JSON list of C-alpha atoms in Angstrom, two decimals:
[
{"chain": "A", "resi": 1, "resn": "MET", "atom": "CA", "xyz": [7.06, 34.19, -40.17]},
{"chain": "A", "resi": 2, "resn": "PRO", "atom": "CA", "xyz": [7.14, 31.05, -37.58]},
{"chain": "A", "resi": 3, "resn": "THR", "atom": "CA", "xyz": [7.25, 32.04, -33.86]},
{"chain": "A", "resi": 4, "resn": "GLN", "atom": "CA", "xyz": [10.58, 31.30, -32.46]},
{"chain": "A", "resi": 5, "resn": "SER", "atom": "CA", "xyz": [8.88, 28.82, -30.17]},
{"chain": "A", "resi": 6, "resn": "ALA", "atom": "CA", "xyz": [7.85, 26.71, -33.36]},
{"chain": "A", "resi": 7, "resn": "ALA", "atom": "CA", "xyz": [11.37, 26.72, -34.79]},
{"chain": "A", "resi": 8, "resn": "ILE", "atom": "CA", "xyz": [12.74, 25.19, -31.59]},
{"chain": "A", "resi": 9, "resn": "PRO", "atom": "CA", "xyz": [12.29, 21.99, -31.91]},
{"chain": "A", "resi": 10, "resn": "ALA", "atom": "CA", "xyz": [12.35, 21.44, -27.80]},
{"chain": "A", "resi": 11, "resn": "PHE", "atom": "CA", "xyz": [9.59, 23.80, -28.02]},
{"chain": "A", "resi": 12, "resn": "LYS", "atom": "CA", "xyz": [6.91, 22.27, -30.02]},
{"chain": "A", "resi": 13, "resn": "PRO", "atom": "CA", "xyz": [3.58, 22.28, -28.22]},
{"chain": "A", "resi": 14, "resn": "ALA", "atom": "CA", "xyz": [3.16, 18.48, -27.34]},
{"chain": "A", "resi": 15, "resn": "ALA", "atom": "CA", "xyz": [0.58, 15.92, -28.95]},
{"chain": "A", "resi": 16, "resn": "THR", "atom": "CA", "xyz": [-2.17, 15.30, -26.84]},
{"chain": "A", "resi": 17, "resn": "GLY", "atom": "CA", "xyz": [-4.35, 13.06, -28.92]},
{"chain": "A", "resi": 18, "resn": "PRO", "atom": "CA", "xyz": [-6.71, 10.30, -27.19]},
{"chain": "A", "resi": 19, "resn": "ALA", "atom": "CA", "xyz": [-3.88, 7.24, -27.36]},
{"chain": "A", "resi": 20, "resn": "LEU", "atom": "CA", "xyz": [-1.39, 9.40, -25.42]},
{"chain": "A", "resi": 21, "resn": "ILE", "atom": "CA", "xyz": [-4.15, 10.25, -23.02]},
{"chain": "A", "resi": 22, "resn": "ALA", "atom": "CA", "xyz": [-5.53, 7.00, -22.62]},
{"chain": "A", "resi": 23, "resn": "SER", "atom": "CA", "xyz": [-1.73, 5.14, -22.42]},
{"chain": "A", "resi": 24, "resn": "LEU", "atom": "CA", "xyz": [-0.62, 8.23, -19.77]},
{"chain": "A", "resi": 25, "resn": "LEU", "atom": "CA", "xyz": [-3.65, 7.33, -17.62]},
{"chain": "A", "resi": 26, "resn": "VAL", "atom": "CA", "xyz": [-4.01, 3.53, -17.57]},
{"chain": "A", "resi": 27, "resn": "THR", "atom": "CA", "xyz": [0.36, 3.71, -16.81]},
{"chain": "A", "resi": 28, "resn": "LEU", "atom": "CA", "xyz": [-0.41, 6.20, -14.10]},
{"chain": "A", "resi": 29, "resn": "ILE", "atom": "CA", "xyz": [-3.49, 4.11, -12.82]},
{"chain": "A", "resi": 30, "resn": "ALA", "atom": "CA", "xyz": [-1.35, 0.73, -13.08]},
{"chain": "A", "resi": 31, "resn": "ALA", "atom": "CA", "xyz": [1.50, 2.47, -11.18]},
{"chain": "A", "resi": 32, "resn": "ALA", "atom": "CA", "xyz": [-0.19, 4.04, -8.29]},
{"chain": "A", "resi": 33, "resn": "THR", "atom": "CA", "xyz": [-2.12, 0.56, -7.80]},
{"chain": "A", "resi": 34, "resn": "ILE", "atom": "CA", "xyz": [1.06, -1.53, -7.73]},
{"chain": "A", "resi": 35, "resn": "ALA", "atom": "CA", "xyz": [2.62, 1.15, -5.45]},
{"chain": "A", "resi": 36, "resn": "GLY", "atom": "CA", "xyz": [-0.69, 0.61, -3.07]},
{"chain": "A", "resi": 37, "resn": "ALA", "atom": "CA", "xyz": [-0.33, -3.14, -3.10]},
{"chain": "A", "resi": 38, "resn": "TRP", "atom": "CA", "xyz": [3.15, -2.95, -2.29]},
{"chain": "A", "resi": 39, "resn": "PHE", "atom": "CA", "xyz": [2.41, -0.34, 0.18]},
{"chain": "A", "resi": 40, "resn": "PHE", "atom": "CA", "xyz": [-0.47, -2.94, 1.98]},
{"chain": "A", "resi": 41, "resn": "GLN", "atom": "CA", "xyz": [2.11, -5.85, 1.68]},
{"chain": "A", "resi": 42, "resn": "LEU", "atom": "CA", "xyz": [4.89, -4.36, 3.06]},
{"chain": "A", "resi": 43, "resn": "VAL", "atom": "CA", "xyz": [4.11, -1.46, 5.68]},
{"chain": "A", "resi": 44, "resn": "LEU", "atom": "CA", "xyz": [0.69, -2.77, 6.51]},
{"chain": "A", "resi": 45, "resn": "GLU", "atom": "CA", "xyz": [1.79, -6.41, 6.51]},
{"chain": "A", "resi": 46, "resn": "ILE", "atom": "CA", "xyz": [-0.94, -7.32, 5.21]},
{"chain": "A", "resi": 47, "resn": "LEU", "atom": "CA", "xyz": [0.21, -10.31, 2.82]},
{"chain": "A", "resi": 48, "resn": "PRO", "atom": "CA", "xyz": [-0.95, -11.47, -0.67]},
{"chain": "A", "resi": 49, "resn": "CYS", "atom": "CA", "xyz": [-2.54, -14.34, -1.36]},
{"chain": "A", "resi": 50, "resn": "PRO", "atom": "CA", "xyz": [-1.59, -16.26, -4.66]},
{"chain": "A", "resi": 51, "resn": "LEU", "atom": "CA", "xyz": [-4.56, -14.73, -6.30]},
{"chain": "A", "resi": 52, "resn": "CYS", "atom": "CA", "xyz": [-3.78, -11.65, -5.13]},
{"chain": "A", "resi": 53, "resn": "LEU", "atom": "CA", "xyz": [-0.41, -12.05, -6.73]},
{"chain": "A", "resi": 54, "resn": "GLU", "atom": "CA", "xyz": [-1.72, -13.16, -9.94]},
{"chain": "A", "resi": 55, "resn": "GLN", "atom": "CA", "xyz": [-3.88, -10.27, -10.01]},
{"chain": "A", "resi": 56, "resn": "ARG", "atom": "CA", "xyz": [-0.58, -8.06, -10.33]},
{"chain": "A", "resi": 57, "resn": "TYR", "atom": "CA", "xyz": [0.54, -9.41, -13.19]},
{"chain": "A", "resi": 58, "resn": "ALA", "atom": "CA", "xyz": [-1.99, -7.27, -15.16]},
{"chain": "A", "resi": 59, "resn": "TYR", "atom": "CA", "xyz": [-0.13, -4.24, -13.84]},
{"chain": "A", "resi": 60, "resn": "TYR", "atom": "CA", "xyz": [3.38, -5.40, -14.24]},
{"chain": "A", "resi": 61, "resn": "LEU", "atom": "CA", "xyz": [2.16, -5.54, -18.02]},
{"chain": "A", "resi": 62, "resn": "ALA", "atom": "CA", "xyz": [0.17, -2.19, -17.81]},
{"chain": "A", "resi": 63, "resn": "ILE", "atom": "CA", "xyz": [3.10, -0.19, -16.73]},
{"chain": "A", "resi": 64, "resn": "PRO", "atom": "CA", "xyz": [5.50, -0.49, -19.66]},
{"chain": "A", "resi": 65, "resn": "VAL", "atom": "CA", "xyz": [3.15, -1.27, -22.44]},
{"chain": "A", "resi": 66, "resn": "GLY", "atom": "CA", "xyz": [1.59, 1.78, -21.39]},
{"chain": "A", "resi": 67, "resn": "ALA", "atom": "CA", "xyz": [4.82, 3.87, -21.21]},
{"chain": "A", "resi": 68, "resn": "LEU", "atom": "CA", "xyz": [5.65, 2.64, -24.90]},
{"chain": "A", "resi": 69, "resn": "THR", "atom": "CA", "xyz": [2.27, 3.25, -26.08]},
{"chain": "A", "resi": 70, "resn": "ALA", "atom": "CA", "xyz": [2.51, 6.72, -24.60]},
{"chain": "A", "resi": 71, "resn": "LEU", "atom": "CA", "xyz": [5.78, 7.33, -25.68]},
{"chain": "A", "resi": 72, "resn": "ALA", "atom": "CA", "xyz": [4.89, 5.88, -29.58]},
{"chain": "A", "resi": 73, "resn": "ALA", "atom": "CA", "xyz": [2.04, 8.10, -29.62]},
{"chain": "A", "resi": 74, "resn": "ARG", "atom": "CA", "xyz": [4.14, 11.24, -28.84]},
{"chain": "A", "resi": 75, "resn": "SER", "atom": "CA", "xyz": [6.19, 10.16, -31.41]},
{"chain": "A", "resi": 76, "resn": "GLY", "atom": "CA", "xyz": [3.84, 10.35, -34.07]},
{"chain": "A", "resi": 77, "resn": "ALA", "atom": "CA", "xyz": [3.96, 6.38, -34.57]},
{"chain": "A", "resi": 78, "resn": "PRO", "atom": "CA", "xyz": [1.30, 4.86, -36.97]},
{"chain": "A", "resi": 79, "resn": "ARG", "atom": "CA", "xyz": [-2.07, 4.64, -35.93]},
{"chain": "A", "resi": 80, "resn": "PRO", "atom": "CA", "xyz": [-2.14, 0.64, -36.08]},
{"chain": "A", "resi": 81, "resn": "LEU", "atom": "CA", "xyz": [0.63, 0.55, -33.65]},
{"chain": "A", "resi": 82, "resn": "LEU", "atom": "CA", "xyz": [-1.09, 2.87, -31.35]},
{"chain": "A", "resi": 83, "resn": "LEU", "atom": "CA", "xyz": [-4.43, 0.77, -31.43]},
{"chain": "A", "resi": 84, "resn": "ALA", "atom": "CA", "xyz": [-2.41, -2.55, -30.65]},
{"chain": "A", "resi": 85, "resn": "GLY", "atom": "CA", "xyz": [-1.16, -0.97, -27.37]},
{"chain": "A", "resi": 86, "resn": "LEU", "atom": "CA", "xyz": [-4.30, 0.06, -26.27]},
{"chain": "A", "resi": 87, "resn": "ALA", "atom": "CA", "xyz": [-6.06, -3.05, -27.42]},
{"chain": "A", "resi": 88, "resn": "ILE", "atom": "CA", "xyz": [-3.53, -4.95, -25.31]},
{"chain": "A", "resi": 89, "resn": "LEU", "atom": "CA", "xyz": [-4.08, -2.61, -22.24]},
{"chain": "A", "resi": 90, "resn": "ALA", "atom": "CA", "xyz": [-7.95, -3.03, -22.48]},
{"chain": "A", "resi": 91, "resn": "LEU", "atom": "CA", "xyz": [-7.68, -6.79, -22.78]},
{"chain": "A", "resi": 92, "resn": "ALA", "atom": "CA", "xyz": [-4.77, -7.01, -19.98]},
{"chain": "A", "resi": 93, "resn": "ALA", "atom": "CA", "xyz": [-7.26, -4.91, -17.67]},
{"chain": "A", "resi": 94, "resn": "LEU", "atom": "CA", "xyz": [-10.31, -6.44, -18.45]},
{"chain": "A", "resi": 95, "resn": "ALA", "atom": "CA", "xyz": [-8.81, -10.05, -18.05]},
{"chain": "A", "resi": 96, "resn": "ASN", "atom": "CA", "xyz": [-7.80, -8.94, -14.51]},
{"chain": "A", "resi": 97, "resn": "ALA", "atom": "CA", "xyz": [-11.31, -7.70, -13.93]},
{"chain": "A", "resi": 98, "resn": "GLY", "atom": "CA", "xyz": [-12.89, -11.34, -14.46]},
{"chain": "A", "resi": 99, "resn": "LEU", "atom": "CA", "xyz": [-9.92, -12.61, -12.43]},
{"chain": "A", "resi": 100, "resn": "GLY", "atom": "CA", "xyz": [-10.56, -10.17, -9.85]},
{"chain": "A", "resi": 101, "resn": "THR", "atom": "CA", "xyz": [-14.30, -10.88, -9.87]},
{"chain": "A", "resi": 102, "resn": "TYR", "atom": "CA", "xyz": [-13.36, -14.45, -9.45]},
{"chain": "A", "resi": 103, "resn": "HIS", "atom": "CA", "xyz": [-11.28, -13.80, -6.64]},
{"chain": "A", "resi": 104, "resn": "SER", "atom": "CA", "xyz": [-13.92, -11.78, -5.07]},
{"chain": "A", "resi": 105, "resn": "GLY", "atom": "CA", "xyz": [-16.30, -14.52, -5.23]},
{"chain": "A", "resi": 106, "resn": "VAL", "atom": "CA", "xyz": [-14.27, -16.85, -3.83]},
{"chain": "A", "resi": 107, "resn": "GLU", "atom": "CA", "xyz": [-13.98, -14.13, -0.51]},
{"chain": "A", "resi": 108, "resn": "TRP", "atom": "CA", "xyz": [-17.70, -14.37, -0.51]},
{"chain": "A", "resi": 109, "resn": "ASP", "atom": "CA", "xyz": [-18.01, -17.95, -0.74]},
{"chain": "A", "resi": 110, "resn": "PHE", "atom": "CA", "xyz": [-19.64, -17.99, -3.77]},
{"chain": "A", "resi": 111, "resn": "TRP", "atom": "CA", "xyz": [-17.91, -20.62, -5.40]},
{"chain": "A", "resi": 112, "resn": "LYS", "atom": "CA", "xyz": [-14.59, -22.33, -4.34]},
{"chain": "A", "resi": 113, "resn": "GLY", "atom": "CA", "xyz": [-10.94, -21.32, -4.95]},
{"chain": "A", "resi": 114, "resn": "PRO", "atom": "CA", "xyz": [-7.89, -22.82, -6.12]},
{"chain": "A", "resi": 115, "resn": "THR", "atom": "CA", "xyz": [-6.88, -26.12, -3.69]},
{"chain": "A", "resi": 116, "resn": "ASP", "atom": "CA", "xyz": [-3.29, -24.24, -3.30]},
{"chain": "A", "resi": 117, "resn": "CYS", "atom": "CA", "xyz": [-4.84, -21.27, -1.25]},
{"chain": "A", "resi": 118, "resn": "SER", "atom": "CA", "xyz": [-8.16, -22.27, -0.14]},
{"chain": "A", "resi": 119, "resn": "GLY", "atom": "CA", "xyz": [-9.82, -25.55, 1.06]},
{"chain": "A", "resi": 120, "resn": "PRO", "atom": "CA", "xyz": [-8.00, -28.06, 3.50]},
{"chain": "A", "resi": 121, "resn": "VAL", "atom": "CA", "xyz": [-4.54, -28.87, 3.81]},
{"chain": "A", "resi": 122, "resn": "VAL", "atom": "CA", "xyz": [-3.72, -32.05, 2.38]},
{"chain": "A", "resi": 123, "resn": "ASN", "atom": "CA", "xyz": [-0.14, -33.32, 2.83]},
{"chain": "A", "resi": 124, "resn": "LEU", "atom": "CA", "xyz": [1.65, -32.42, 6.21]},
{"chain": "A", "resi": 125, "resn": "GLY", "atom": "CA", "xyz": [4.23, -34.18, 5.78]},
{"chain": "A", "resi": 126, "resn": "SER", "atom": "CA", "xyz": [6.20, -35.89, 9.14]},
{"chain": "A", "resi": 127, "resn": "ALA", "atom": "CA", "xyz": [5.58, -34.26, 12.88]},
{"chain": "A", "resi": 128, "resn": "ASN", "atom": "CA", "xyz": [9.30, -32.75, 12.00]},
{"chain": "A", "resi": 129, "resn": "ASP", "atom": "CA", "xyz": [8.96, -31.27, 8.67]},
{"chain": "A", "resi": 130, "resn": "LEU", "atom": "CA", "xyz": [5.60, -29.69, 9.88]},
{"chain": "A", "resi": 131, "resn": "LEU", "atom": "CA", "xyz": [7.06, -27.98, 12.95]},
{"chain": "A", "resi": 132, "resn": "SER", "atom": "CA", "xyz": [9.87, -26.66, 11.28]},
{"chain": "A", "resi": 133, "resn": "ARG", "atom": "CA", "xyz": [7.51, -25.14, 8.73]},
{"chain": "A", "resi": 134, "resn": "LEU", "atom": "CA", "xyz": [5.27, -23.58, 10.76]},
{"chain": "A", "resi": 135, "resn": "ASP", "atom": "CA", "xyz": [7.79, -21.66, 12.41]},
{"chain": "A", "resi": 136, "resn": "THR", "atom": "CA", "xyz": [8.77, -19.82, 8.86]},
{"chain": "A", "resi": 137, "resn": "VAL", "atom": "CA", "xyz": [5.53, -20.33, 6.89]},
{"chain": "A", "resi": 138, "resn": "LYS", "atom": "CA", "xyz": [2.54, -17.92, 7.05]},
{"chain": "A", "resi": 139, "resn": "VAL", "atom": "CA", "xyz": [-0.24, -19.50, 5.24]},
{"chain": "A", "resi": 140, "resn": "VAL", "atom": "CA", "xyz": [-2.15, -16.66, 3.09]},
{"chain": "A", "resi": 141, "resn": "ARG", "atom": "CA", "xyz": [-5.14, -18.01, 2.16]},
{"chain": "A", "resi": 142, "resn": "CYS", "atom": "CA", "xyz": [-7.52, -16.90, -1.19]},
{"chain": "A", "resi": 143, "resn": "ASP", "atom": "CA", "xyz": [-10.94, -17.29, 0.83]},
{"chain": "A", "resi": 144, "resn": "GLU", "atom": "CA", "xyz": [-10.49, -15.52, 3.78]},
{"chain": "A", "resi": 145, "resn": "VAL", "atom": "CA", "xyz": [-10.38, -11.46, 3.17]},
{"chain": "A", "resi": 146, "resn": "GLN", "atom": "CA", "xyz": [-7.25, -9.59, 5.52]},
{"chain": "A", "resi": 147, "resn": "TRP", "atom": "CA", "xyz": [-8.60, -6.24, 4.90]},
{"chain": "A", "resi": 148, "resn": "ARG", "atom": "CA", "xyz": [-12.10, -4.36, 4.02]},
{"chain": "A", "resi": 149, "resn": "PHE", "atom": "CA", "xyz": [-13.40, -0.59, 3.03]},
{"chain": "A", "resi": 150, "resn": "LEU", "atom": "CA", "xyz": [-16.51, 0.18, 2.52]},
{"chain": "A", "resi": 151, "resn": "GLY", "atom": "CA", "xyz": [-17.60, -3.27, 1.86]},
{"chain": "A", "resi": 152, "resn": "LEU", "atom": "CA", "xyz": [-15.05, -4.48, -0.33]},
{"chain": "A", "resi": 153, "resn": "SER", "atom": "CA", "xyz": [-11.79, -6.25, -0.33]},
{"chain": "A", "resi": 154, "resn": "LEU", "atom": "CA", "xyz": [-8.67, -5.76, -1.85]},
{"chain": "A", "resi": 155, "resn": "ALA", "atom": "CA", "xyz": [-9.88, -7.89, -4.82]},
{"chain": "A", "resi": 156, "resn": "GLY", "atom": "CA", "xyz": [-13.17, -6.12, -5.33]},
{"chain": "A", "resi": 157, "resn": "TYR", "atom": "CA", "xyz": [-10.84, -2.52, -5.88]},
{"chain": "A", "resi": 158, "resn": "ASN", "atom": "CA", "xyz": [-9.23, -4.73, -7.96]},
{"chain": "A", "resi": 159, "resn": "VAL", "atom": "CA", "xyz": [-12.03, -5.10, -10.17]},
{"chain": "A", "resi": 160, "resn": "LEU", "atom": "CA", "xyz": [-13.27, -1.59, -10.10]},
{"chain": "A", "resi": 161, "resn": "ILE", "atom": "CA", "xyz": [-9.53, -0.19, -10.95]},
{"chain": "A", "resi": 162, "resn": "SER", "atom": "CA", "xyz": [-9.38, -3.11, -13.82]},
{"chain": "A", "resi": 163, "resn": "LEU", "atom": "CA", "xyz": [-12.39, -1.58, -15.23]},
{"chain": "A", "resi": 164, "resn": "LEU", "atom": "CA", "xyz": [-11.76, 1.76, -15.00]},
{"chain": "A", "resi": 165, "resn": "MET", "atom": "CA", "xyz": [-8.28, 0.89, -16.86]},
{"chain": "A", "resi": 166, "resn": "THR", "atom": "CA", "xyz": [-10.24, -0.84, -19.69]},
{"chain": "A", "resi": 167, "resn": "ALA", "atom": "CA", "xyz": [-12.64, 1.96, -20.24]},
{"chain": "A", "resi": 168, "resn": "ILE", "atom": "CA", "xyz": [-9.83, 4.49, -20.26]},
{"chain": "A", "resi": 169, "resn": "ALA", "atom": "CA", "xyz": [-8.21, 2.00, -23.10]},
{"chain": "A", "resi": 170, "resn": "ALA", "atom": "CA", "xyz": [-11.26, 1.60, -24.76]},
{"chain": "A", "resi": 171, "resn": "TRP", "atom": "CA", "xyz": [-11.95, 5.16, -25.12]},
{"chain": "A", "resi": 172, "resn": "GLY", "atom": "CA", "xyz": [-8.52, 5.58, -26.38]},
{"chain": "A", "resi": 173, "resn": "PHE", "atom": "CA", "xyz": [-9.03, 2.67, -28.82]},
{"chain": "A", "resi": 174, "resn": "ALA", "atom": "CA", "xyz": [-12.28, 4.19, -30.18]},
{"chain": "A", "resi": 175, "resn": "ALA", "atom": "CA", "xyz": [-10.74, 7.78, -30.39]},
{"chain": "A", "resi": 176, "resn": "THR", "atom": "CA", "xyz": [-8.08, 6.67, -32.14]},
{"chain": "A", "resi": 177, "resn": "ALA", "atom": "CA", "xyz": [-9.77, 4.81, -34.82]},
{"chain": "A", "resi": 178, "resn": "LYS", "atom": "CA", "xyz": [-12.11, 7.59, -35.55]},
{"chain": "A", "resi": 179, "resn": "ARG", "atom": "CA", "xyz": [-9.21, 9.65, -36.58]}
]
């Protein structure tokens, strides 16, 4: 005889497979990281450089893809769909770790960064334009670290967070593929 909780759909036990766990963890980590980035920008007024802004793209992708993958896992979606979602999460996080490593190398002067956010300013325009722009524009350079903690900049922490997200998504993918 079934129990009353099993007979009522709202009280069925939740699915807790690796795809659900991994996608939820990646989504939560990505959302917390973006919230932290906005806190540094909006509250502490540590403005992001162009490379910092590019590193946010992976998180903006991971939040909806992770949430949709978790929803699909919770709904009992086909394994190939779950594997695709986890693969996208892993690849986006791994690519972001590469971008963060590149940015960290620019900060440590291991290599040159993009010319739009490091190096000399080439075109200053007329003197009037320059004076008006100096009052309104704050140039944030990619090769100057604005904040460090325990020797790492925000780009360095992005590498660690992205590698963690990669590992979680890869674990979810491998465990889901075995099932």
